[in-house]
Tab-separated table of C-alpha atoms in Angstrom:
chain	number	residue	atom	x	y	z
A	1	UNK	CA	-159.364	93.282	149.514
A	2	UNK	CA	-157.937	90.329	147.604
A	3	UNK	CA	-158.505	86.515	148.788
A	4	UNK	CA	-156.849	83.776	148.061
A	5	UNK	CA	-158.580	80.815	147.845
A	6	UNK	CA	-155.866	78.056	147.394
A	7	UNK	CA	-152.932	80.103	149.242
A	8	UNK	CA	-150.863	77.319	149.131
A	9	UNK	CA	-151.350	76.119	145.298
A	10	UNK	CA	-153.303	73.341	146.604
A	11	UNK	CA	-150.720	70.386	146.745
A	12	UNK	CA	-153.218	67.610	145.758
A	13	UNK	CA	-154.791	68.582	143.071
A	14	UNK	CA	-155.268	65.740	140.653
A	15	UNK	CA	-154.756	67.934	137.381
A	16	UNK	CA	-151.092	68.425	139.123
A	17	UNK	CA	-148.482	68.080	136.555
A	18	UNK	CA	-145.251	66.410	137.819
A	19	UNK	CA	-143.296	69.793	136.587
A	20	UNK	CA	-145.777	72.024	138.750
A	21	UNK	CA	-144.022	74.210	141.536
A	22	UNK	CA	-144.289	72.053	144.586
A	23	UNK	CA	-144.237	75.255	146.959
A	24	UNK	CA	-144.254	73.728	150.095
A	25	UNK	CA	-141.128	71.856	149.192
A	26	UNK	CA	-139.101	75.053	148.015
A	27	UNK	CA	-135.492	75.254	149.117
A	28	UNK	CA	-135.852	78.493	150.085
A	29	UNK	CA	-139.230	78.538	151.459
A	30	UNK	CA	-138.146	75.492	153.652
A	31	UNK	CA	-134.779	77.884	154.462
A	32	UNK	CA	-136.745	80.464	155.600
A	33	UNK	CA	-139.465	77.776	157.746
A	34	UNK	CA	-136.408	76.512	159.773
A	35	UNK	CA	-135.395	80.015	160.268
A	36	UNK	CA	-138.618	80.879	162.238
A	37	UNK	CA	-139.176	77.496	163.651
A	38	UNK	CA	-143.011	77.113	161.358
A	39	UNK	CA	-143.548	75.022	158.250
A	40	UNK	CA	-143.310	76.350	154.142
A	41	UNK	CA	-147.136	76.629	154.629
A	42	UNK	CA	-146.883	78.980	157.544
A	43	UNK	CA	-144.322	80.901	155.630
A	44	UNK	CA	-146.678	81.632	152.279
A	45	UNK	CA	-149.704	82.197	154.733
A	46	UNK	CA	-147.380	85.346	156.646
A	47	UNK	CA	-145.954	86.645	152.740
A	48	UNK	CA	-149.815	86.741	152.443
A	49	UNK	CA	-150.782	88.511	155.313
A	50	UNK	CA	-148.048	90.885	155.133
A	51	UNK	CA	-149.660	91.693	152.013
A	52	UNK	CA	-152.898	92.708	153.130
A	53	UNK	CA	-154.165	89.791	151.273
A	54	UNK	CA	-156.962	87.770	153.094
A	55	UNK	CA	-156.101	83.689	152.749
A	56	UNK	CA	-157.876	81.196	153.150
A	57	UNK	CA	-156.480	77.679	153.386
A	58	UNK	CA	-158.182	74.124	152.829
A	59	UNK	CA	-157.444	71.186	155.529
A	60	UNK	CA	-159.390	68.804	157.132
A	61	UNK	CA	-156.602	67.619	159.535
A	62	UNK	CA	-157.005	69.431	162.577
A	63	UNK	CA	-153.451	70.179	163.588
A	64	UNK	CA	-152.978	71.801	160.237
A	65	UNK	CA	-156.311	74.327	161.066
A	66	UNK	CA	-154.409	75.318	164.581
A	67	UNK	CA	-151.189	75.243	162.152
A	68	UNK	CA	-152.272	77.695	159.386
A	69	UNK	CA	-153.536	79.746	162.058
A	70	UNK	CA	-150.459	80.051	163.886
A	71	UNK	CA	-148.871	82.931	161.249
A	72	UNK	CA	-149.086	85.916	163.993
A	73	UNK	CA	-146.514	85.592	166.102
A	74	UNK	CA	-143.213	86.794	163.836
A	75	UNK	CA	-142.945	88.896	160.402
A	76	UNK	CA	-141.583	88.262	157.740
A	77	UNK	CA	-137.991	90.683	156.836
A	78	UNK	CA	-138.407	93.163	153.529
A	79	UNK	CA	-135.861	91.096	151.520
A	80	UNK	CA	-137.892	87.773	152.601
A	81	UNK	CA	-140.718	89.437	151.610
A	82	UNK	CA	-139.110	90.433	148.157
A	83	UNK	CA	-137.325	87.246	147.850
A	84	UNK	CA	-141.420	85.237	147.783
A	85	UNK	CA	-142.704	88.215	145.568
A	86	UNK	CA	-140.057	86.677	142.996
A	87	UNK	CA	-142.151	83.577	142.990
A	88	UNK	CA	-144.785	85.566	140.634
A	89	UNK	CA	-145.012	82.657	137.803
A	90	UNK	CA	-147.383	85.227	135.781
A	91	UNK	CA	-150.007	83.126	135.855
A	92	UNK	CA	-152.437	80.622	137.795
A	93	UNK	CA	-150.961	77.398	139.715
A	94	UNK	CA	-154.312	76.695	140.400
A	95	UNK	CA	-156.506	75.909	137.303
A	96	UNK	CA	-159.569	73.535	137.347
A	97	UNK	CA	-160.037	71.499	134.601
A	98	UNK	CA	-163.212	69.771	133.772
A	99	UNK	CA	-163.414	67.000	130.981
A	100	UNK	CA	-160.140	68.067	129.556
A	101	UNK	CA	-160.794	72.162	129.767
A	102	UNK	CA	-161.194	74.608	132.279
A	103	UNK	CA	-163.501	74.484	134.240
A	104	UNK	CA	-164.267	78.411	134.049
A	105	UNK	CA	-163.657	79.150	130.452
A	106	UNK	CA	-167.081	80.010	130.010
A	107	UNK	CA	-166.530	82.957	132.501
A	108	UNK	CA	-166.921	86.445	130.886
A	109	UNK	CA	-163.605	87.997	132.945
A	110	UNK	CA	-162.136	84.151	132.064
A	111	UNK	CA	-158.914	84.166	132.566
A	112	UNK	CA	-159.290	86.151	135.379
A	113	UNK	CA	-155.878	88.284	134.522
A	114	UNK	CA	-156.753	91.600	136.432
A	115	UNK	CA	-153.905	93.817	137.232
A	116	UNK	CA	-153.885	94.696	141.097
């Protein structure tokens, strides 16, 4: 199985530049959080589950851990589902940089670009 480790493209991340998608702030993504009554978060963590893919969200505020755990109780429609598979940027939101560089460039399957 796949996991992902910063399902939500991890919102604070102080590499962030200002023209980054802010995903928890999409128009659509919002749309579809009123819809179901949850927040954007709640909606990525679902597109993720629906996919079989295994998520695993940061937070250290304790109403967001019930929050992010709250994703079982409605699904997600197929063209919802294809609407967030649309997202696919084609690359990494989430890329560590150390001293100016990635932080895993010294990784032998760096950049990490595996078809699945």
């Amino acid at each position: 199985p796949l996991t992902a480790y910063s399902p939500l493209g991890s919102p604070d991340r102080p590499w962030a530049k200002p023209d980054d998608p802010k995903l928890l702030e999409d128009p659509k993504l919002v749309a579809m959080a009123d819809k179901y009554k949850k927040s954007p978060a709640q909606i990525i963590l679902r597109w993720q589950v629906q996919r079989g893919v295994i998520a695993i969200p940061k937070s250290v505020t304790p109403s967001r851990i019930v929050e992010n755990s709250s994703v079982f109780d409605f699904t997600l429609t197929e063209d919802e589902m294809k609407e967030i598979d649309g997202y696919d940027c084609n690359g990494r939101v989430v890329m560590p940089m150390l001293d100016g560089k990635p932080r895993d460039a010294g990784h032998p399957h760096y950049p990490f670009n595996i078809e699945f």
